PDB file of C-alpha atoms in Angstrom:
ATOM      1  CA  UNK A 328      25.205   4.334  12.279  1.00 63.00           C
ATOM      2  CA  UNK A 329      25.856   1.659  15.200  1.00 73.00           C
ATOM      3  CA  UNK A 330      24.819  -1.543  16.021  1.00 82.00           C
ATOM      4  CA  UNK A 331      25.636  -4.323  18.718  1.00 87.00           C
ATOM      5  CA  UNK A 332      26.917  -7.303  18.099  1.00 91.00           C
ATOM      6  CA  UNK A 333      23.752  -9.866  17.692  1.00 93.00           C
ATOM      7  CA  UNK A 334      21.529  -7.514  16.519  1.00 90.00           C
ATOM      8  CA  UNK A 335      19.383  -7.649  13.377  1.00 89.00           C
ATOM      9  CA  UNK A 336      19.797  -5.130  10.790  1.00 88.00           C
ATOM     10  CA  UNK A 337      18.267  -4.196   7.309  1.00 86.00           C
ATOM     11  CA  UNK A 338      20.178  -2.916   4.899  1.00 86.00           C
ATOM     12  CA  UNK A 339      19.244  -0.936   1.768  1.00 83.00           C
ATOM     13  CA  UNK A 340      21.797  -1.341  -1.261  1.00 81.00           C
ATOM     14  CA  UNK A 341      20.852   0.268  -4.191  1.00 75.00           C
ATOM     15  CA  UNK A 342      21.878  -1.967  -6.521  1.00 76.00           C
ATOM     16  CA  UNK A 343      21.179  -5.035  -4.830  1.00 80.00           C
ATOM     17  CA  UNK A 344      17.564  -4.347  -2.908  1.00 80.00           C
ATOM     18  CA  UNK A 345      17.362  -4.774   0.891  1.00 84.00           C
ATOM     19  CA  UNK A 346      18.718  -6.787   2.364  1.00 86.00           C
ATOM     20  CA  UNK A 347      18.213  -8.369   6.323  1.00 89.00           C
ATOM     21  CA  UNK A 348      21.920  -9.259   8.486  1.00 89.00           C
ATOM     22  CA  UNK A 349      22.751 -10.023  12.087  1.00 92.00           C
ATOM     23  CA  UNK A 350      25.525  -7.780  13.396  1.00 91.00           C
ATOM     24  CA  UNK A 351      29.098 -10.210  13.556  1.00 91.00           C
ATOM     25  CA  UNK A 352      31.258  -7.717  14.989  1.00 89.00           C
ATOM     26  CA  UNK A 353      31.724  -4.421  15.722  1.00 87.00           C
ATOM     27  CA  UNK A 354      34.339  -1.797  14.707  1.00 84.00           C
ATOM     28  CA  UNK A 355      35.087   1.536  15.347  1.00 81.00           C
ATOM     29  CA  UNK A 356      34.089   3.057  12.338  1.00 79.00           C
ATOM     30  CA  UNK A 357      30.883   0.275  11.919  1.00 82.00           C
ATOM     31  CA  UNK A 358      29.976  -3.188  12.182  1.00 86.00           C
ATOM     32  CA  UNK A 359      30.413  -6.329   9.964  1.00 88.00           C
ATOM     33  CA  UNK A 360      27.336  -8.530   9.047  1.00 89.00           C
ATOM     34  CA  UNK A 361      26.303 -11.802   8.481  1.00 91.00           C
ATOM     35  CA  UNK A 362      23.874 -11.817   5.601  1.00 90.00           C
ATOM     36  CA  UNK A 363      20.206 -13.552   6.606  1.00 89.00           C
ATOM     37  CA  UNK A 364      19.647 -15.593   3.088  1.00 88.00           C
ATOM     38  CA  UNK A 365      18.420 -19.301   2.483  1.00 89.00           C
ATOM     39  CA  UNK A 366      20.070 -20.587  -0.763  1.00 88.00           C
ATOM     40  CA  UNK A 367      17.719 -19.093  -3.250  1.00 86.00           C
ATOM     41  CA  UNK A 368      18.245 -15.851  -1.808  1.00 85.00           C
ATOM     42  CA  UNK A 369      22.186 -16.633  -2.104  1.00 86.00           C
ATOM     43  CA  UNK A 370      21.634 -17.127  -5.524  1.00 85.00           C
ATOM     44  CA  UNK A 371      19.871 -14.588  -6.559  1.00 85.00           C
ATOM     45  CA  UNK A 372      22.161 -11.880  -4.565  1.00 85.00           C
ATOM     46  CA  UNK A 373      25.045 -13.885  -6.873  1.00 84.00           C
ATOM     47  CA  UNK A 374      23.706 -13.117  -9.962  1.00 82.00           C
ATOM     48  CA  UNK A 375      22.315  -9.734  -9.304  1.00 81.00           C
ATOM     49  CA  UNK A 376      26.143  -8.979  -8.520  1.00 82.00           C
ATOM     50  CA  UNK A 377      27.572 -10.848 -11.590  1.00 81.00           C
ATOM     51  CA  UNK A 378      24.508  -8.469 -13.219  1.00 78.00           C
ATOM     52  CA  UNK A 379      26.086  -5.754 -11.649  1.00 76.00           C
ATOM     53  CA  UNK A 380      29.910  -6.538 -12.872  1.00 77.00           C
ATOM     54  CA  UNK A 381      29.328  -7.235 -16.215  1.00 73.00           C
ATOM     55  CA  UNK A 382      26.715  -4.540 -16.798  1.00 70.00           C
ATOM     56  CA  UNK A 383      28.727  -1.797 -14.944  1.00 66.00           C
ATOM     57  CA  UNK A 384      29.700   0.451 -17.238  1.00 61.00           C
ATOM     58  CA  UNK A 385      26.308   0.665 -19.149  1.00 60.00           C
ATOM     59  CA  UNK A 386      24.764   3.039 -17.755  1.00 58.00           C
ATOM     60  CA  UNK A 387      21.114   1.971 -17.832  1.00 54.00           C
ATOM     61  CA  UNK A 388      18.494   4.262 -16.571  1.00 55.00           C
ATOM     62  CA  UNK A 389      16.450   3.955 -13.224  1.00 53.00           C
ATOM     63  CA  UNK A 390      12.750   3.372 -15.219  1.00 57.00           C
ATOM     64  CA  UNK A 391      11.051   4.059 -11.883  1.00 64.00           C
ATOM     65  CA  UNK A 392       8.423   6.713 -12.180  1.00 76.00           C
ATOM     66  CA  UNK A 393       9.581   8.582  -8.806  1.00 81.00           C
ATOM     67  CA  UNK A 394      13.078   8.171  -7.128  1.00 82.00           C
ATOM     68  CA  UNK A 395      13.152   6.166  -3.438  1.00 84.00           C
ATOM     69  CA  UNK A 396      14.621   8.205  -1.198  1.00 86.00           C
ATOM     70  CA  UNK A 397      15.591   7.177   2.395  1.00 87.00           C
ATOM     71  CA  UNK A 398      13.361   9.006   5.082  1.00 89.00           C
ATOM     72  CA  UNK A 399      15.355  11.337   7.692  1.00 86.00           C
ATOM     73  CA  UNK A 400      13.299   9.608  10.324  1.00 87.00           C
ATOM     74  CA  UNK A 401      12.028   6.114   9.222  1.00 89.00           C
ATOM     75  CA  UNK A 402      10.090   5.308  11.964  1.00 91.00           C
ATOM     76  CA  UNK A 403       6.322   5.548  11.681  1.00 94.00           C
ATOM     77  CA  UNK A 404       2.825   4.334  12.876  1.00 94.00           C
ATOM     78  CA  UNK A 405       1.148   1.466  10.871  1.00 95.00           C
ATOM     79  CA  UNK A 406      -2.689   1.747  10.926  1.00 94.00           C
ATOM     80  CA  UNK A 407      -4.176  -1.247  10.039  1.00 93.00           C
ATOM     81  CA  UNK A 408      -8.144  -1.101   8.122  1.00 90.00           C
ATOM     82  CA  UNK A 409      -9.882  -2.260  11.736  1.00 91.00           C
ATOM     83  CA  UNK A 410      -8.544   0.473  13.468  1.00 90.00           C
ATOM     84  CA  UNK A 411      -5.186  -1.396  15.017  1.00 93.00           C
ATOM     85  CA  UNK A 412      -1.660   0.218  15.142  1.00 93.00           C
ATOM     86  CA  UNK A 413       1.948  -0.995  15.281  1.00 93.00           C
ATOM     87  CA  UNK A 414       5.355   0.663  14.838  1.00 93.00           C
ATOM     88  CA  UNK A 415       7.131   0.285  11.526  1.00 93.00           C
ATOM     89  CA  UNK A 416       9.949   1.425  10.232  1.00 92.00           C
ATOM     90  CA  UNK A 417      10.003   2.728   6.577  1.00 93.00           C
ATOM     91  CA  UNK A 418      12.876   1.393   4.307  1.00 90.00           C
ATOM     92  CA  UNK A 419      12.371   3.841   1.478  1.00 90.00           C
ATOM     93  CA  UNK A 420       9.544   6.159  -0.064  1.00 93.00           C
ATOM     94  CA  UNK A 421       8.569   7.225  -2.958  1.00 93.00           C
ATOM     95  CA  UNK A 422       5.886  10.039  -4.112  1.00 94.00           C
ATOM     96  CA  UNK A 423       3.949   7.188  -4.959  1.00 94.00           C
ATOM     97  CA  UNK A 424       4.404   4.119  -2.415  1.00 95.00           C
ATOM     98  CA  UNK A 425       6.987   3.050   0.141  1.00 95.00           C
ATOM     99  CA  UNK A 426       8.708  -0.412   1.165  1.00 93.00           C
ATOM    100  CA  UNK A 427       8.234  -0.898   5.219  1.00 94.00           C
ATOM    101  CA  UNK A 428       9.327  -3.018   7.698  1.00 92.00           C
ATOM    102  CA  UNK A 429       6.748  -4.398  10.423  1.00 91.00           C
ATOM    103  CA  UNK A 430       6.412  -7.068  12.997  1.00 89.00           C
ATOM    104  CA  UNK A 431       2.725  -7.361  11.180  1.00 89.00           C
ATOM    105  CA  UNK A 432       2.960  -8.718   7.514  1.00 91.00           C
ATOM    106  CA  UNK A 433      -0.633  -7.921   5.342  1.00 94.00           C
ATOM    107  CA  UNK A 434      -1.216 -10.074   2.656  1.00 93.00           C
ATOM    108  CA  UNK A 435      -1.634  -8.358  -1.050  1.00 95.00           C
ATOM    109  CA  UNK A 436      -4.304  -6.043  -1.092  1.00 95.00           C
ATOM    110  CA  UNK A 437      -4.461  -4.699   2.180  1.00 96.00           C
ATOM    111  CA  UNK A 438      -5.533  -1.739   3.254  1.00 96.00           C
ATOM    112  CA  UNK A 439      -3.055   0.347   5.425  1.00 95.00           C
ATOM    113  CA  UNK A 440      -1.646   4.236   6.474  1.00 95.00           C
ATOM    114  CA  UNK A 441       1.628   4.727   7.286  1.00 96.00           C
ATOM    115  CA  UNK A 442       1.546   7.988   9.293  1.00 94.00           C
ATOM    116  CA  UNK A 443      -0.704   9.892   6.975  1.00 94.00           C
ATOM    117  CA  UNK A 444      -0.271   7.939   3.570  1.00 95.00           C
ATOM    118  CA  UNK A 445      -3.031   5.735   2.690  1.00 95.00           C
ATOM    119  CA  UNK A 446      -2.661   2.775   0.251  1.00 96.00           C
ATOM    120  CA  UNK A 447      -2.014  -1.002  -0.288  1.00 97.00           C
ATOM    121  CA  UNK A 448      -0.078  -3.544  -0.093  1.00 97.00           C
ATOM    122  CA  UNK A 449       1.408  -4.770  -3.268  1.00 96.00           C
ATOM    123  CA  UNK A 450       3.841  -7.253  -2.943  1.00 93.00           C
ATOM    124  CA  UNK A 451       5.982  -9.000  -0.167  1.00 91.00           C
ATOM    125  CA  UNK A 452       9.720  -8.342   0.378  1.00 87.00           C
ATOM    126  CA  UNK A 453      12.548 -10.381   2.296  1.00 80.00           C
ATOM    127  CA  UNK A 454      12.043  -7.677   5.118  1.00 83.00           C
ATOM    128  CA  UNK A 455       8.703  -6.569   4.706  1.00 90.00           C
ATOM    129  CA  UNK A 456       6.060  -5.667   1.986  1.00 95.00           C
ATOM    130  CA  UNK A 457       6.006  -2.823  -0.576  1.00 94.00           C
ATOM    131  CA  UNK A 458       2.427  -0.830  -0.259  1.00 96.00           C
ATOM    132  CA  UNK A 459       1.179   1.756  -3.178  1.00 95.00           C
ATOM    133  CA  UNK A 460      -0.286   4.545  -1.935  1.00 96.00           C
ATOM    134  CA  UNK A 461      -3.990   5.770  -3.192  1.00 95.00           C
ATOM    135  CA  UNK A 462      -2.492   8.960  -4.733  1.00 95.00           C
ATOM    136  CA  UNK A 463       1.029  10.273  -5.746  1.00 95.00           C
ATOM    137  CA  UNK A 464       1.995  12.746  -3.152  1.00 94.00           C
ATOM    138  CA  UNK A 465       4.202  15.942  -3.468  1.00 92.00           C
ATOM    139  CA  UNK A 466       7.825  14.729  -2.853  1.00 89.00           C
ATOM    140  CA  UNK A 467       7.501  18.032   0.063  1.00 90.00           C
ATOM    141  CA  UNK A 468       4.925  16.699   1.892  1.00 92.00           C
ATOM    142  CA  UNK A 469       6.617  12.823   2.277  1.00 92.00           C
ATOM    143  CA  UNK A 470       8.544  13.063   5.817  1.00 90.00           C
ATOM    144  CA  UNK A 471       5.611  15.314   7.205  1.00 91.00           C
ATOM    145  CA  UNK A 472       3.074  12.791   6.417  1.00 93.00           C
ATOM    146  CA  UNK A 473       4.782   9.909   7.211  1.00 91.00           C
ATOM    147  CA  UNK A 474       4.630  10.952  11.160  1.00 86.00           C
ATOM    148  CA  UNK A 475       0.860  12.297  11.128  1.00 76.00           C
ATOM    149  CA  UNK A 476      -1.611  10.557  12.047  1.00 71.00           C
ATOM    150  CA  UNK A 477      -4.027   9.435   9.729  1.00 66.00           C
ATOM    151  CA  UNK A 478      -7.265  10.249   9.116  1.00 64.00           C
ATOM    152  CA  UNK A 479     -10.630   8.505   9.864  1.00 61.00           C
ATOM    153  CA  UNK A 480     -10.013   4.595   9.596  1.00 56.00           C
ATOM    154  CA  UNK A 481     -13.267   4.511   7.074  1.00 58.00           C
ATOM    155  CA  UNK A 482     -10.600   5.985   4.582  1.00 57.00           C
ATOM    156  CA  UNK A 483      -8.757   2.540   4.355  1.00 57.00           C
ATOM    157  CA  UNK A 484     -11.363   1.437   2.884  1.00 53.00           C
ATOM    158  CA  UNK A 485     -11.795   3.805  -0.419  1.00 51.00           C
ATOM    159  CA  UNK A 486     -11.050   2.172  -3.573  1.00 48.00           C
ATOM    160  CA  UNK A 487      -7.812   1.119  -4.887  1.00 45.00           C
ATOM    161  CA  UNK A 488      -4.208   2.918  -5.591  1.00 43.00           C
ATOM    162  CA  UNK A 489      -5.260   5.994  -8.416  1.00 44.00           C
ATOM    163  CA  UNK A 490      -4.352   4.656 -11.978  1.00 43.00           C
ATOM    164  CA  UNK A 491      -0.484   5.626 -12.996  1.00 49.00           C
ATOM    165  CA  UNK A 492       0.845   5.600  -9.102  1.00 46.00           C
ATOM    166  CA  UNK A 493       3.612   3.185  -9.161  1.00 47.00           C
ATOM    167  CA  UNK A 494       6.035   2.147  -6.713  1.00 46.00           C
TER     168      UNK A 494
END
C-alpha cells in the first residue's frame, strides 16, 4: 500500500478499531502517520492498548456473530433513500452489516445500499458510520454485491434490519 506525504488515511487495526492519520513521511517499504485524535480519542486508544498489554495472553474470544473481513475492492456506490448516490469506501463487512467511509454522514436510522446491500445505519464511527443490513447475506455473495447496483430505491424503505442480524 502507498500513500503521499499529506494525505489522509484510515486505518483498520484489529485490536484497536479504525483509526483516521495524515501521512508524515514516506518510506520505501510504507509511510509513517500522524494519528487524527482529540484528547478523548487519545485516551481511549491509551487504554484500549494498556487493555491490550495486560490482557494479552488471555485469549478471549471474538463474540461477534460473523467475522469482518476486509473487502478485495472497498470501493462502492452509496445509494441514499431519495434516490442520491456518492462514492464510499467500505472499511470492513460482515454477512450481516459493514462499517463505511463517506463524504455523506446519515444520522441513526437511515436508510441506505451499499452496492447491492440494503440496511441502516446504526451507529457513528471516528471515520464513518456502521450500517446493519436488512438480512444476513451468504459470506459468497459479499464482494459481488457490494459493486451491484441496487435495486429499486422503494426498497430503502422496507422495514428494519431482520431480527438476529448483527454487526
Amino acid at each position: 500500500m502507498s500513500a503521499h506525504e499529506g494525505e489522509i488515511v484510515v486505518i483498520h487495526f484489529h485490536d484497536f478499531g479504525i483509526l483516521r492519520a495524515r501521512v508524515a513521511r514516506e518510506l520505501p517499504t510504507g509511510f509513517v502517520v500522524d494519528l487524527d485524535l482529540d484528547d478523548d480519542g487519545r485516551e481511549k486508544l491509551a487504554s484500549k492498548i494498556r487493555w491490550k498489554r495486560s490482557n494479552m495472553h488471555a485469549h478471549l474470544v471474538d463474540k461477534r456473530d460473523f467475522p469482518r473481513l476486509m473487502p478485495r475492492h472497498p470501493r462502492s456506490v452509496m445509494t441514499m433513500g431519495d434516490g442520491s448516490r456518492h462514492p464510499c469506501f467500505v472499511i470492513d463487512i460482515s454477512q450481516s452489516g459493514a462499517a463505511v467511509s463517506a463524504s455523506i454522514l446519515p444520522g441513526k436510522g437511515t436508510p441506505l445500499a451499499i452496492g447491492a446491500l440494503i440496511g441502516r445505519v446504526v451507529r457513528r464511527l471516528n471515520v464513518g458510520f456502521a450500517m446493519q443490513f436488512t438480512v444476513v447475506h451468504e459470506l459468497s455473495d459479499l464482494e459481488r454485491m457490494l459493486v451491484e447496483p441496487p435495486g429499486p430505491v422503494d426498497a430503502l424503505t422496507e422495514p428494519a434490519a431482520a431480527p438476529g442480524a448483527q454487526n
